[in-house]
Short mmCIF file of C-alpha atoms in Angstrom, two decimals:
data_model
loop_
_atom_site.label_atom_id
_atom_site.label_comp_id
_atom_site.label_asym_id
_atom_site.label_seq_id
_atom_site.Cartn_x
_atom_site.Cartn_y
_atom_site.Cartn_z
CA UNK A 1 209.90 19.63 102.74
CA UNK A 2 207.48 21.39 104.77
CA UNK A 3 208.79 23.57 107.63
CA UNK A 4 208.19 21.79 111.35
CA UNK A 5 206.83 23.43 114.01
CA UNK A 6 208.65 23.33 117.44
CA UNK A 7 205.84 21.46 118.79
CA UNK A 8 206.75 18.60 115.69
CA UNK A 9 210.43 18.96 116.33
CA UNK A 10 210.47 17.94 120.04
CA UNK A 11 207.97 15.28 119.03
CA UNK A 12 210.57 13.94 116.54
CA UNK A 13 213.49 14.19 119.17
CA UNK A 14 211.47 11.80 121.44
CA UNK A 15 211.65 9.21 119.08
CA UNK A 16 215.28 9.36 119.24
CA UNK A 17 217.70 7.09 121.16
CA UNK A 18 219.96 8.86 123.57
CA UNK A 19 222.87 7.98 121.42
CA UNK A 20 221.10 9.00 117.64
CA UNK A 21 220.48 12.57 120.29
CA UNK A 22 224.20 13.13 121.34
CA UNK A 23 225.54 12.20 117.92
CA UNK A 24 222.41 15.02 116.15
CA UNK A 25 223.87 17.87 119.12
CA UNK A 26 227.42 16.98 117.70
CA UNK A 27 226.11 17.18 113.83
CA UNK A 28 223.92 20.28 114.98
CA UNK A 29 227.50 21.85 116.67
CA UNK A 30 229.44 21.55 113.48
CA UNK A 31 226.95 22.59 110.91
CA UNK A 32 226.09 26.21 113.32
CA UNK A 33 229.30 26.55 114.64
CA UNK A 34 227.91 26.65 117.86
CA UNK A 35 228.59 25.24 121.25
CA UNK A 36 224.89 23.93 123.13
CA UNK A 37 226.61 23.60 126.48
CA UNK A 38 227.58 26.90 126.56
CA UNK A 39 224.05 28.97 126.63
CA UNK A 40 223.93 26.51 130.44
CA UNK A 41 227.36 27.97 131.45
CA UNK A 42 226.48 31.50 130.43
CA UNK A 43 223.16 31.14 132.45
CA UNK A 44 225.23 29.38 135.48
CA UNK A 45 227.55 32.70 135.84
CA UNK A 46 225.27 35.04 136.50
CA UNK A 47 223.60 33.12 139.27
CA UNK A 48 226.74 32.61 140.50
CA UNK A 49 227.23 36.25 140.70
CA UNK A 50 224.57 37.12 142.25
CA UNK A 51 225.05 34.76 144.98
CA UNK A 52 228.46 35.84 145.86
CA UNK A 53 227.10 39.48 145.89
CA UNK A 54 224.43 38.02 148.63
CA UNK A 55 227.35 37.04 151.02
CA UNK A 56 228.52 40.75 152.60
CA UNK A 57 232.09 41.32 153.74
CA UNK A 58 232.44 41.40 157.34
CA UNK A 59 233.11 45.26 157.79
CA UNK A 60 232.66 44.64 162.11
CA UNK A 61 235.56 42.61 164.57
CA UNK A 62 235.75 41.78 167.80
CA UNK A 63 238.95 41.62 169.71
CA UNK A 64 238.80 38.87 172.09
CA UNK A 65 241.80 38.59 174.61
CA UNK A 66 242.25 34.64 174.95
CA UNK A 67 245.11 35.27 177.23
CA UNK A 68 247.59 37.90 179.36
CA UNK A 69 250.34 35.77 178.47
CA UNK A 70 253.27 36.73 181.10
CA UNK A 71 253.15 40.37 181.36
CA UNK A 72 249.91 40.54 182.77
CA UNK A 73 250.56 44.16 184.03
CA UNK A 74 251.45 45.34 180.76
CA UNK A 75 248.43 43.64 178.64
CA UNK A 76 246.20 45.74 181.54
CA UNK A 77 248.15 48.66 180.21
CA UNK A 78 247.62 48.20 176.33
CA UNK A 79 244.09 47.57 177.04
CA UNK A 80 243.64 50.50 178.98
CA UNK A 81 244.96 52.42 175.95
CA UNK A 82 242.60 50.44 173.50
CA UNK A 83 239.32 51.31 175.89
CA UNK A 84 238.52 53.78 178.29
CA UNK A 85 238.05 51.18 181.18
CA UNK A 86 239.99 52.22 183.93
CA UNK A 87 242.71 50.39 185.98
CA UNK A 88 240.24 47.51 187.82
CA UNK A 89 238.28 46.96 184.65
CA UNK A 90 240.67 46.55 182.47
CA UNK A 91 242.35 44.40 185.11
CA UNK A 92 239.16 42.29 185.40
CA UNK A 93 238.99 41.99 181.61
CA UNK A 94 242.60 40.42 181.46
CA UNK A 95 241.74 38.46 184.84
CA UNK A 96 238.25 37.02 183.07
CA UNK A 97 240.31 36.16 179.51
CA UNK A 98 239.17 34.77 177.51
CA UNK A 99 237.20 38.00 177.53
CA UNK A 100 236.37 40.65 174.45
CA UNK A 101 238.66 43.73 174.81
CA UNK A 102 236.76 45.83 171.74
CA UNK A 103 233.52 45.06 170.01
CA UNK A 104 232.47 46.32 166.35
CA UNK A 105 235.31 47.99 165.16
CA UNK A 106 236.51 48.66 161.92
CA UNK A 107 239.25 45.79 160.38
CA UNK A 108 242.04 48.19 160.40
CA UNK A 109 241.01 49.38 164.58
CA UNK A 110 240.87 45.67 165.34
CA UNK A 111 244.02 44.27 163.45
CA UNK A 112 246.10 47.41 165.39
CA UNK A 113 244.75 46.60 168.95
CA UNK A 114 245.54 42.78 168.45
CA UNK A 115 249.20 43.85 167.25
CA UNK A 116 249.57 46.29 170.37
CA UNK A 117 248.72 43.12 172.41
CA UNK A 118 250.09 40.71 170.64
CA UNK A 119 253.58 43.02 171.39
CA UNK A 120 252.90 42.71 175.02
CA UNK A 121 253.10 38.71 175.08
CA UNK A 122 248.98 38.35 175.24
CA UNK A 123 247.18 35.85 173.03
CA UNK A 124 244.67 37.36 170.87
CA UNK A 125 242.22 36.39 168.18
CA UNK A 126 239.85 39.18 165.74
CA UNK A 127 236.40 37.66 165.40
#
């Protein structure tokens, strides 16, 4: 038997019924020992990859001061320790909650401040 070009081969295969297809894959499969879905899947997890590199961790927070809670005077304290607003500002940022206390700091900077607030009674959430 003379050897088929790849052009003769796919012109074969379109003669086939979908089923007399699936059951030459199977036949194909066994005789190689090899899988054909798996070339897909290998070609799928790189993509993949590459897409989940394209999404960048968040490495800035905001610390937004949703409420003073009941101990307004000592939320104006703790965020007069976390800025360098003095005593009216930082009173008009607790007075004008929901209002941002810090802006693009590190996770660690903004997790601390909403734990010094959150100590105090205020409601806080990290953005």
């Amino acid at each position: 038997m003379a050897k088929l070009s790849t052009d003769e081969l796919l012109e074969q295969f379109k003669e086939l019924t979908l089923i007399e297809l699936s059951e030459f894959v199977k036949a194909f499969e066994e005789t190689f020992e090899v899988t054909a879905a798996a070339p897909a899947a290998a070609a799928a997890a790189p993509a993949a990859a590459a897409a989940a590199e394209e999404v960048e961790e968040q490495t800035e927070f905001d610390v937004v001061l949703e409420a003073a809670g009941s101990s307004k005077i000592q939320v104006i304290k703790v965020v007069r320790a976390l800025t360098s607003l003095g005593l009216g500002e930082a009173k008009a940022v607790v007075d004008g909650a929901p209002a941002a206390v810090l802006e693009g700091v590190k996770k660690e900077d903004a997790e601390k401040a909403k734990a010094d607030l959150e100590e105090v009674g205020a409601t806080v959430t990290v953005k």
